[in-house]
Amino acid sequence: MSHSSPYILVLDQGTTSSRALVFNMENGAVLGTAQQEISQSYPRPGWVEQDAAEIWETQRHVAREALRESRLSGLDLRGLGIANQRETIVLWDACTGRPLYPAIVWQCRRSAELCEELREDVAWTEEMRRRTGLVADPYFSGTKISWLLRRPEMSGWRARMEKGDILVGTIDTWLLWNMTRGGHDTDTTNASRTLLFNIHDLAWDDFLLEKLGVPQGALPQIRHSTDSFGETCADFLGHPVPITGVMGDQQAALLGHGCIGPGMIKNTYGTGCFLLANMGAEACLSEHGLLTTVAWSGADQTCYALEGSVFAAGSVIQWLKQMGFVATAGETQSMALSVPDTDGVMFVPAFTGLGSPYWDAQVRGTLLGVTQGTRKAHIVRAALEAVAFQNAALLEAVCQDGGFSARVMSVDGGVAQNDFLMQFQADIMDIRIERPASAEVTAWGAACAAALGSGIWENMSDVVARQGTQAFVAGINEDKRKSLLEGWQRAVACARLY
């Protein structure tokens, strides 16, 4: 491997697919890319699972395919970076590497009753929020692990976990363990989503581990986002490659947008929506239902972010297809534009509850205002508008917590390619939305972390955002905006009463 090599391989493991990209860090060019879909299962209402072995096999396959397409070898790579779906957990046998249970996906709500029980202890819940920046919700990894360990059939697992015979980790840890054949590590951004991690001390927290009953012996070692995570085994890519950057996908997108200064905001429109605002070196706690999370960390710097999560965005498009309203995602735009408005129809897409700022795991999807004159186009338009309304609530909370007025928001993700949605989002938020030409913002952020960790770049100021090519500017008056937002608030109130 040449010390001056500018090439970074990124593994972008998401909720619906495993992807890999090879970047030339000198000019940002993508030299090779590959993608393979992964399956999800829904064994019960609100439950979401994946096959951990499938996640690893597909990620290994696309890594080799992307490298082959780039006409490079493992010997040419300066480093490898990981961006991964967060909060999803895997438990596996430390000797065999065999997963012991399906991966429990971040969307899964199976620990809702456990979270209700935790919230009854108000003093503990407040202390937990102070230490983690999070809330007691099924979304987070710790409640999923605790739920598993409370199952009668897993009665012997805790003792094995205490001895390190059973390991647990988020998807980054699962990939690292397989690539290195035994490296049990995670980074601070992923650890900060577990409900087990103290975001001030940057360490696993005994107070939290005891309450949730999670043995520390099963948890990975925590490293900074740009630390060395070891090397891949030679047979993974034909030559050992240093792993030099790991980030949760949403933090990677924040970095990929170049949001390296306080007050800079990005929103990723994927299966869900994830709005993050850079808050600098202060881990300020939200008073409006947002989360405080580690944006990234290095040996001499930790950056925090406020985050709001919308659980249903791309999944709303999937639901429209499932119901037969549209055949493809692309049809949603033309259908929404075929009517001047929703004709009073409102849709609250709470398929797995509502995320921030509501944090209501029990509410379910609700369609309101339907008449005999309602057409498919009205429902499609209402569904797209619902995505924008949820994000508007997030932005308002971010500005209230941060004490600033946001004027620009960078966006990425598959659903962000819908021009109707982006224009409505700009209208309802009264903000300028900037969408970069490249859709590879998350992978680029992981590449940036790996470039910093490998020495290609020296410090955070070297990070270069992907160039924007299209902007959406608000085009409605304040009275119209206020009326639309009040309609959404009434719809959410009705849904929560059901």
Coordinates of N, CA and C in Angstrom, one line a residue, residues 109-304:
R109 N -40.7 -1.9 17.7 CA -41.3 -1.3 18.9 C -41.6 -2.4 20.0
R110 N -41.0 -3.5 19.9 CA -41.3 -4.6 20.8 C -41.0 -4.2 22.3
S111 N -40.2 -3.3 22.6 CA -39.8 -3.0 24.0 C -40.7 -1.8 24.5
A112 N -41.8 -1.5 23.8 CA -42.7 -0.4 24.3 C -43.2 -0.5 25.7
E113 N -43.6 -1.7 26.1 CA -44.1 -1.9 27.5 C -43.0 -1.7 28.5
L114 N -41.8 -2.2 28.1 CA -40.6 -2.0 29.0 C -40.3 -0.5 29.2
C115 N -40.4 0.2 28.1 CA -40.2 1.7 28.2 C -41.2 2.4 29.1
E116 N -42.4 1.9 29.0 CA -43.5 2.5 29.8 C -43.1 2.2 31.3
E117 N -42.7 1.1 31.6 CA -42.3 0.7 32.9 C -41.1 1.6 33.4
L118 N -40.1 1.8 32.5 CA -39.0 2.6 32.9 C -39.4 4.1 33.2
R119 N -40.3 4.6 32.4 CA -40.8 6.0 32.5 C -41.5 6.2 33.8
E120 N -42.0 5.1 34.5 CA -42.7 5.3 35.7 C -41.7 5.8 36.8
D121 N -40.5 5.4 36.7 CA -39.4 5.9 37.6 C -38.9 7.2 37.1
V122 N -39.6 8.3 37.5 CA -39.3 9.6 36.9 C -37.9 10.1 37.2
A123 N -37.5 9.9 38.4 CA -36.1 10.3 38.8 C -35.1 9.6 38.0
W124 N -35.2 8.3 37.8 CA -34.3 7.6 37.0 C -34.3 8.1 35.5
T125 N -35.5 8.3 35.0 CA -35.7 8.7 33.6 C -35.0 10.0 33.4
E126 N -35.1 11.0 34.3 CA -34.5 12.3 34.2 C -33.0 12.1 34.2
E127 N -32.5 11.3 35.1 CA -31.0 11.1 35.2 C -30.5 10.4 34.0
M128 N -31.3 9.5 33.5 CA -30.9 8.8 32.2 C -30.8 9.8 31.1
R129 N -31.8 10.7 31.0 CA -31.7 11.7 29.9 C -30.5 12.6 30.1
R130 N -30.2 13.0 31.3 CA -29.1 13.9 31.5 C -27.8 13.2 31.1
R131 N -27.7 11.9 31.3 CA -26.4 11.2 31.0 C -26.3 10.8 29.5
T132 N -27.5 10.5 28.9 CA -27.4 10.0 27.5 C -27.9 11.0 26.5
G133 N -28.7 12.0 26.9 CA -29.3 12.9 25.9 C -30.5 12.3 25.2
L134 N -30.9 11.1 25.6 CA -32.0 10.4 24.9 C -33.2 10.3 25.8
V135 N -34.2 9.6 25.3 CA -35.4 9.3 26.1 C -35.7 7.8 26.2
A136 N -36.5 7.4 27.1 CA -36.8 5.9 27.2 C -37.8 5.6 26.1
D137 N -37.2 5.0 25.1 CA -38.1 4.7 23.9 C -37.6 3.4 23.3
P138 N -38.5 2.6 22.6 CA -38.1 1.4 22.0 C -37.1 1.6 20.9
Y139 N -37.0 2.8 20.4 CA -36.0 3.1 19.3 C -34.6 2.7 19.6
F140 N -34.2 2.8 20.9 CA -32.8 2.7 21.2 C -32.3 1.3 21.6
S141 N -31.0 1.0 21.4 CA -30.5 -0.3 21.5 C -30.7 -0.9 22.9
G142 N -30.4 -0.1 23.9 CA -30.4 -0.7 25.2 C -31.8 -1.3 25.6
T143 N -32.9 -0.7 25.2 CA -34.2 -1.3 25.6 C -34.4 -2.6 24.8
K144 N -33.9 -2.7 23.6 CA -34.0 -3.9 22.8 C -33.2 -5.1 23.5
I145 N -32.0 -4.8 24.0 CA -31.2 -5.8 24.6 C -31.8 -6.2 25.9
S146 N -32.3 -5.2 26.7 CA -33.0 -5.5 28.0 C -34.2 -6.4 27.8
W147 N -35.0 -6.1 26.7 CA -36.2 -6.9 26.4 C -35.8 -8.4 26.1
L148 N -34.7 -8.6 25.4 CA -34.2 -9.9 25.0 C -33.9 -10.7 26.3
L149 N -33.1 -10.0 27.2 CA -32.6 -10.7 28.4 C -33.7 -11.0 29.4
R150 N -34.9 -10.4 29.2 CA -36.0 -10.7 30.1 C -36.9 -11.8 29.6
R151 N -36.6 -12.3 28.4 CA -37.3 -13.5 27.9 C -37.0 -14.8 28.6
P152 N -37.9 -15.6 29.0 CA -37.6 -16.8 29.8 C -36.7 -17.7 29.0
E153 N -36.8 -17.8 27.7 CA -36.0 -18.7 26.9 C -34.5 -18.2 26.8
M154 N -34.2 -17.0 27.3 CA -32.9 -16.4 27.2 C -32.3 -16.4 28.7
S155 N -32.8 -17.2 29.6 CA -32.5 -17.1 31.0 C -31.0 -17.3 31.2
G156 N -30.3 -18.1 30.4 CA -28.9 -18.4 30.6 C -28.0 -17.4 29.8
W157 N -28.5 -16.5 29.1 CA -27.7 -15.6 28.3 C -26.9 -14.6 29.1
R158 N -27.5 -14.1 30.1 CA -26.9 -13.0 30.9 C -25.5 -13.5 31.4
A159 N -25.5 -14.7 32.0 CA -24.2 -15.2 32.5 C -23.2 -15.4 31.4
R160 N -23.6 -15.9 30.3 CA -22.7 -16.0 29.2 C -22.2 -14.7 28.7
M161 N -23.1 -13.7 28.7 CA -22.7 -12.3 28.3 C -21.7 -11.7 29.3
E162 N -21.9 -12.0 30.5 CA -20.9 -11.4 31.6 C -19.5 -12.0 31.4
K163 N -19.4 -13.3 30.9 CA -18.1 -13.9 30.6 C -17.6 -13.5 29.2
G164 N -18.4 -12.9 28.4 CA -17.9 -12.5 27.1 C -18.1 -13.6 26.1
D165 N -18.9 -14.7 26.4 CA -19.2 -15.8 25.5 C -20.2 -15.4 24.5
I166 N -21.1 -14.4 24.9 CA -22.1 -13.9 23.9 C -21.8 -12.4 23.8
L167 N -21.7 -11.9 22.6 CA -21.4 -10.5 22.3 C -22.6 -9.8 21.7
V168 N -22.6 -8.5 22.0 CA -23.7 -7.7 21.4 C -23.1 -6.4 20.8
G169 N -23.8 -6.0 19.8 CA -23.3 -4.7 19.2 C -24.3 -4.2 18.2
T170 N -24.1 -2.9 17.8 CA -24.8 -2.4 16.7 C -24.2 -2.8 15.4
I171 N -24.7 -2.4 14.3 CA -24.3 -3.0 13.0 C -22.8 -2.7 12.7
D172 N -22.3 -1.6 13.1 CA -20.9 -1.3 12.9 C -20.0 -2.4 13.6
T173 N -20.4 -2.7 14.8 CA -19.7 -3.7 15.6 C -19.7 -5.1 14.9
W174 N -20.9 -5.4 14.5 CA -21.1 -6.7 13.8 C -20.2 -6.8 12.5
L175 N -20.1 -5.7 11.7 CA -19.3 -5.7 10.5 C -17.8 -5.8 10.9
L176 N -17.4 -5.0 11.9 CA -16.0 -4.9 12.4 C -15.6 -6.3 12.8
W177 N -16.4 -7.0 13.6 CA -16.1 -8.3 14.2 C -15.8 -9.3 13.0
N178 N -16.7 -9.2 12.0 CA -16.5 -10.2 10.9 C -15.3 -9.8 10.0
M179 N -15.1 -8.5 9.8 CA -14.0 -8.1 8.9 C -12.6 -8.4 9.5
T180 N -12.6 -8.3 10.9 CA -11.3 -8.5 11.6 C -11.2 -9.8 12.2
R181 N -12.3 -10.6 12.2 CA -12.4 -11.9 12.9 C -12.0 -11.8 14.4
G182 N -12.8 -10.9 15.0 CA -12.7 -10.8 16.5 C -12.6 -9.5 17.1
G183 N -12.4 -8.4 16.3 CA -12.4 -7.1 16.8 C -13.7 -6.6 17.3
H184 N -13.9 -6.4 18.6 CA -15.2 -6.0 19.2 C -15.2 -4.6 19.6
D185 N -15.5 -3.7 18.6 CA -15.4 -2.3 18.8 C -16.6 -1.5 18.3
T186 N -16.8 -0.3 18.8 CA -17.7 0.6 18.2 C -17.2 2.0 18.3
D187 N -17.9 3.0 17.8 CA -17.4 4.4 17.9 C -18.4 5.2 18.8
T188 N -18.0 6.4 19.1 CA -18.8 7.2 20.0 C -20.2 7.5 19.4
T189 N -20.3 7.7 18.1 CA -21.6 8.1 17.5 C -22.6 7.0 17.6
N190 N -22.1 5.8 17.4 CA -23.1 4.6 17.5 C -23.4 4.3 19.0
A191 N -22.3 4.4 19.8 CA -22.5 4.2 21.3 C -23.5 5.2 21.8
S192 N -23.6 6.4 21.3 CA -24.4 7.4 21.9 C -25.9 7.2 21.5
R193 N -26.2 6.1 20.8 CA -27.6 5.8 20.4 C -28.1 4.6 21.2
T194 N -27.3 4.1 22.1 CA -27.7 2.8 22.8 C -28.5 3.0 24.1
L195 N -28.5 4.1 24.7 CA -29.1 4.4 26.0 C -28.3 3.8 27.1
L196 N -27.0 3.4 26.8 CA -26.1 2.8 27.8 C -24.8 3.6 27.9
F197 N -24.7 4.7 27.2 CA -23.5 5.5 27.0 C -23.6 6.9 27.6
N198 N -22.6 7.3 28.4 CA -22.6 8.6 29.0 C -22.0 9.5 28.0
I199 N -22.7 10.5 27.4 CA -22.2 11.3 26.3 C -21.3 12.4 26.8
H200 N -21.2 12.6 28.2 CA -20.3 13.5 28.7 C -18.9 12.9 29.0
D201 N -19.0 11.6 29.5 CA -17.7 10.9 29.9 C -17.2 10.1 28.7
L202 N -18.1 9.9 27.6 CA -17.7 9.1 26.5 C -17.4 7.7 26.9
A203 N -18.2 7.1 27.7 CA -18.0 5.7 28.2 C -19.3 5.0 28.6
W204 N -19.3 3.7 28.6 CA -20.4 2.9 29.1 C -20.7 3.4 30.5
D205 N -21.9 3.5 30.9 CA -22.3 4.0 32.2 C -22.9 2.9 33.1
D206 N -22.2 2.7 34.2 CA -22.7 1.6 35.2 C -24.1 1.8 35.7
F207 N -24.5 3.1 35.9 CA -25.8 3.4 36.4 C -26.9 2.9 35.4
L208 N -26.6 3.1 34.1 CA -27.5 2.8 33.1 C -27.5 1.3 32.8
L209 N -26.3 0.7 32.8 CA -26.2 -0.8 32.6 C -26.9 -1.6 33.7
E210 N -26.8 -1.1 34.9 CA -27.5 -1.8 36.0 C -29.0 -1.7 35.9
K211 N -29.6 -0.6 35.5 CA -31.0 -0.4 35.4 C -31.6 -1.3 34.3
L212 N -30.9 -1.3 33.2 CA -31.4 -2.1 32.0 C -30.9 -3.5 32.1
G213 N -30.0 -3.9 33.0 CA -29.6 -5.3 33.2 C -28.7 -5.8 32.0
V214 N -27.9 -4.9 31.5 CA -27.0 -5.3 30.4 C -25.6 -5.5 30.9
P215 N -25.0 -6.7 30.7 CA -23.7 -6.9 31.2 C -22.6 -6.2 30.3
Q216 N -21.7 -5.5 31.0 CA -20.7 -4.7 30.2 C -19.8 -5.7 29.5
G217 N -19.6 -6.9 30.0 CA -18.7 -7.8 29.3 C -19.1 -8.2 27.9
A218 N -20.3 -8.0 27.6 CA -20.8 -8.3 26.2 C -20.7 -7.1 25.3
L219 N -20.4 -5.9 25.8 CA -20.4 -4.7 25.0 C -19.0 -4.4 24.4
P220 N -19.0 -3.8 23.2 CA -17.7 -3.5 22.5 C -16.9 -2.4 23.2
Q221 N -15.6 -2.3 22.9 CA -14.8 -1.2 23.3 C -15.2 0.0 22.5
I222 N -15.1 1.2 23.1 CA -15.5 2.4 22.5 C -14.3 3.2 22.0
R223 N -14.3 3.6 20.7 CA -13.2 4.4 20.1 C -13.8 5.6 19.5
H224 N -12.9 6.6 19.3 CA -13.3 7.8 18.6 C -13.7 7.5 17.1
S225 N -14.4 8.3 16.5 CA -14.9 8.1 15.1 C -13.7 8.0 14.1
T226 N -12.6 8.6 14.4 CA -11.5 8.6 13.5 C -10.3 7.8 14.0
D227 N -10.5 6.9 15.0 CA -9.5 6.1 15.5 C -9.1 5.0 14.5
S228 N -8.1 4.2 14.9 CA -7.8 3.0 14.2 C -8.7 1.9 14.8
F229 N -9.4 1.2 13.9 CA -10.2 0.0 14.3 C -9.6 -1.3 13.9
G230 N -8.3 -1.3 13.7 CA -7.6 -2.5 13.3 C -7.5 -2.6 11.8
E231 N -7.2 -3.8 11.3 CA -7.2 -4.1 9.9 C -8.1 -5.3 9.5
T232 N -8.6 -5.2 8.3 CA -9.4 -6.4 7.8 C -8.5 -7.6 7.6
C233 N -9.1 -8.7 7.7 CA -8.4 -10.0 7.4 C -8.0 -9.9 5.9
A234 N -6.9 -10.6 5.6 CA -6.4 -10.5 4.2 C -7.4 -11.1 3.2
D235 N -8.2 -12.1 3.6 CA -9.1 -12.7 2.6 C -10.3 -11.9 2.4
F236 N -10.5 -10.8 3.1 CA -11.7 -10.0 2.9 C -11.6 -9.2 1.5
L237 N -10.5 -8.6 1.3 CA -10.2 -7.8 0.1 C -8.9 -8.2 -0.6
G238 N -8.3 -9.3 -0.2 CA -7.1 -9.8 -0.8 C -5.8 -9.2 -0.2
H239 N -6.0 -8.3 0.7 CA -4.9 -7.7 1.4 C -5.4 -7.0 2.7
P240 N -4.7 -7.0 3.8 CA -5.2 -6.3 5.0 C -5.4 -4.8 4.7
V241 N -6.5 -4.2 5.1 CA -6.8 -2.8 4.9 C -7.1 -2.2 6.2
P242 N -6.5 -1.1 6.6 CA -6.8 -0.4 7.8 C -8.2 0.2 7.9
I243 N -8.9 0.0 9.0 CA -10.2 0.5 9.2 C -10.0 1.8 10.0
T244 N -10.3 3.0 9.4 CA -9.8 4.2 9.9 C -11.0 5.2 10.2
G245 N -12.2 4.8 10.0 CA -13.3 5.7 10.3 C -14.6 5.0 10.5
V246 N -15.4 5.2 11.5 CA -16.7 4.6 11.8 C -17.6 5.6 12.3
M247 N -18.8 5.7 11.7 CA -19.8 6.7 12.1 C -21.2 6.1 11.9
G248 N -22.1 6.4 12.8 CA -23.5 6.1 12.5 C -23.9 6.9 11.3
D249 N -24.9 6.4 10.5 CA -25.2 7.0 9.2 C -25.6 8.4 9.2
Q250 N -26.4 8.8 10.2 CA -26.9 10.2 10.3 C -25.8 11.2 10.7
Q251 N -24.9 10.8 11.5 CA -23.8 11.7 11.8 C -22.8 11.8 10.6
A252 N -22.7 10.6 9.9 CA -21.9 10.7 8.7 C -22.5 11.6 7.7
A253 N -23.8 11.7 7.6 CA -24.4 12.6 6.6 C -24.2 14.0 7.0
L254 N -24.2 14.3 8.4 CA -24.0 15.7 8.8 C -22.6 16.1 8.4
L255 N -21.6 15.2 8.6 CA -20.2 15.5 8.2 C -20.1 15.6 6.7
G256 N -20.8 14.7 6.0 CA -20.8 14.7 4.5 C -21.3 16.0 3.9
H257 N -22.3 16.6 4.6 CA -22.8 17.9 4.1 C -21.9 19.1 4.4
G258 N -20.8 18.8 5.1 CA -19.9 19.9 5.5 C -20.5 20.7 6.7
C259 N -21.4 20.2 7.5 CA -22.0 20.9 8.6 C -21.1 20.8 9.8
I260 N -19.9 21.5 9.7 CA -18.9 21.3 10.7 C -18.9 22.5 11.7
G261 N -19.8 23.5 11.5 CA -19.9 24.6 12.4 C -21.2 24.6 13.2
P262 N -21.3 25.2 14.4 CA -22.5 25.2 15.2 C -23.6 25.9 14.4
G263 N -24.9 25.4 14.5 CA -26.0 26.0 13.9 C -26.3 25.5 12.5
M264 N -25.3 24.7 11.9 CA -25.5 24.1 10.6 C -26.4 22.9 10.7
I265 N -27.4 22.7 9.7 CA -28.4 21.7 9.8 C -28.5 20.9 8.5
K266 N -28.7 19.6 8.7 CA -29.0 18.7 7.6 C -30.2 17.8 7.9
N267 N -30.9 17.4 6.9 CA -32.0 16.4 7.1 C -31.8 15.3 6.0
T268 N -31.8 14.1 6.5 CA -31.8 12.9 5.6 C -33.1 12.3 5.4
Y269 N -33.6 12.2 4.2 CA -34.9 11.6 3.9 C -34.7 10.2 3.4
G270 N -34.8 9.2 4.3 CA -34.6 7.8 3.9 C -35.9 7.1 4.3
T271 N -35.7 5.9 4.9 CA -36.8 5.1 5.4 C -37.5 6.0 6.5
G272 N -36.8 6.7 7.3 CA -37.3 7.7 8.2 C -36.6 9.0 7.8
C273 N -36.8 10.1 8.6 CA -36.1 11.4 8.4 C -35.3 11.6 9.7
F274 N -34.1 12.2 9.5 CA -33.2 12.4 10.6 C -32.6 13.8 10.4
L275 N -33.1 14.7 11.2 CA -32.7 16.1 11.2 C -31.7 16.3 12.3
L276 N -30.4 16.7 11.9 CA -29.4 17.0 12.9 C -28.9 18.4 12.8
A277 N -28.7 19.1 13.9 CA -28.1 20.4 14.0 C -26.8 20.4 14.8
N278 N -25.8 20.8 14.2 CA -24.5 20.9 14.8 C -24.6 21.9 16.0
M279 N -24.2 21.4 17.2 CA -24.3 22.3 18.4 C -22.9 22.5 19.0
G280 N -21.8 22.1 18.3 CA -20.5 22.4 18.7 C -20.1 21.5 19.9
A281 N -19.3 22.1 20.8 CA -18.7 21.3 21.9 C -19.6 21.2 23.1
E282 N -20.8 21.8 23.1 CA -21.7 21.7 24.2 C -22.8 20.6 24.0
A283 N -22.9 19.7 25.0 CA -23.9 18.7 24.9 C -25.2 19.2 25.6
C284 N -25.9 20.2 24.9 CA -27.0 20.8 25.5 C -28.2 19.9 25.4
L285 N -29.0 19.8 26.5 CA -30.2 19.0 26.5 C -31.4 19.7 26.0
S286 N -32.2 19.0 25.2 CA -33.4 19.6 24.6 C -34.5 19.8 25.6
E287 N -35.3 20.8 25.5 CA -36.5 21.1 26.3 C -37.7 20.9 25.4
H288 N -37.5 20.4 24.2 CA -38.6 20.3 23.2 C -38.7 18.9 22.5
G289 N -38.3 17.9 23.2 CA -38.5 16.5 22.7 C -37.4 16.1 21.7
L290 N -36.3 16.8 21.6 CA -35.2 16.3 20.7 C -34.2 15.5 21.5
L291 N -33.3 14.9 20.8 CA -32.2 14.1 21.4 C -30.9 14.9 21.3
T292 N -30.0 14.6 22.2 CA -28.7 15.1 22.2 C -27.8 13.9 21.8
T293 N -26.9 14.0 20.9 CA -26.2 12.9 20.4 C -24.7 13.4 20.1
V294 N -23.8 12.4 20.0 CA -22.4 12.7 19.6 C -22.4 12.8 18.1
A295 N -22.0 14.0 17.6 CA -21.9 14.2 16.1 C -20.7 13.5 15.6
W296 N -19.6 13.6 16.3 CA -18.3 12.9 16.0 C -17.3 13.2 17.1
S297 N -16.3 12.4 17.2 CA -15.3 12.7 18.2 C -13.9 12.3 17.6
G298 N -12.9 13.0 18.1 CA -11.5 12.7 17.8 C -10.7 12.7 19.1
A299 N -9.4 12.6 19.0 CA -8.6 12.6 20.2 C -8.6 13.9 20.9
D300 N -8.9 15.0 20.2 CA -8.8 16.3 20.8 C -10.1 17.1 20.7
Q301 N -11.2 16.5 20.2 CA -12.4 17.2 20.0 C -13.6 16.3 20.0
T302 N -14.7 16.7 20.7 CA -16.0 16.1 20.6 C -17.0 17.1 20.2
C303 N -17.8 16.8 19.2 CA -18.8 17.6 18.7 C -20.2 17.0 18.9
Y304 N -21.1 17.8 19.4 CA -22.5 17.3 19.7 C -23.5 17.8 18.7

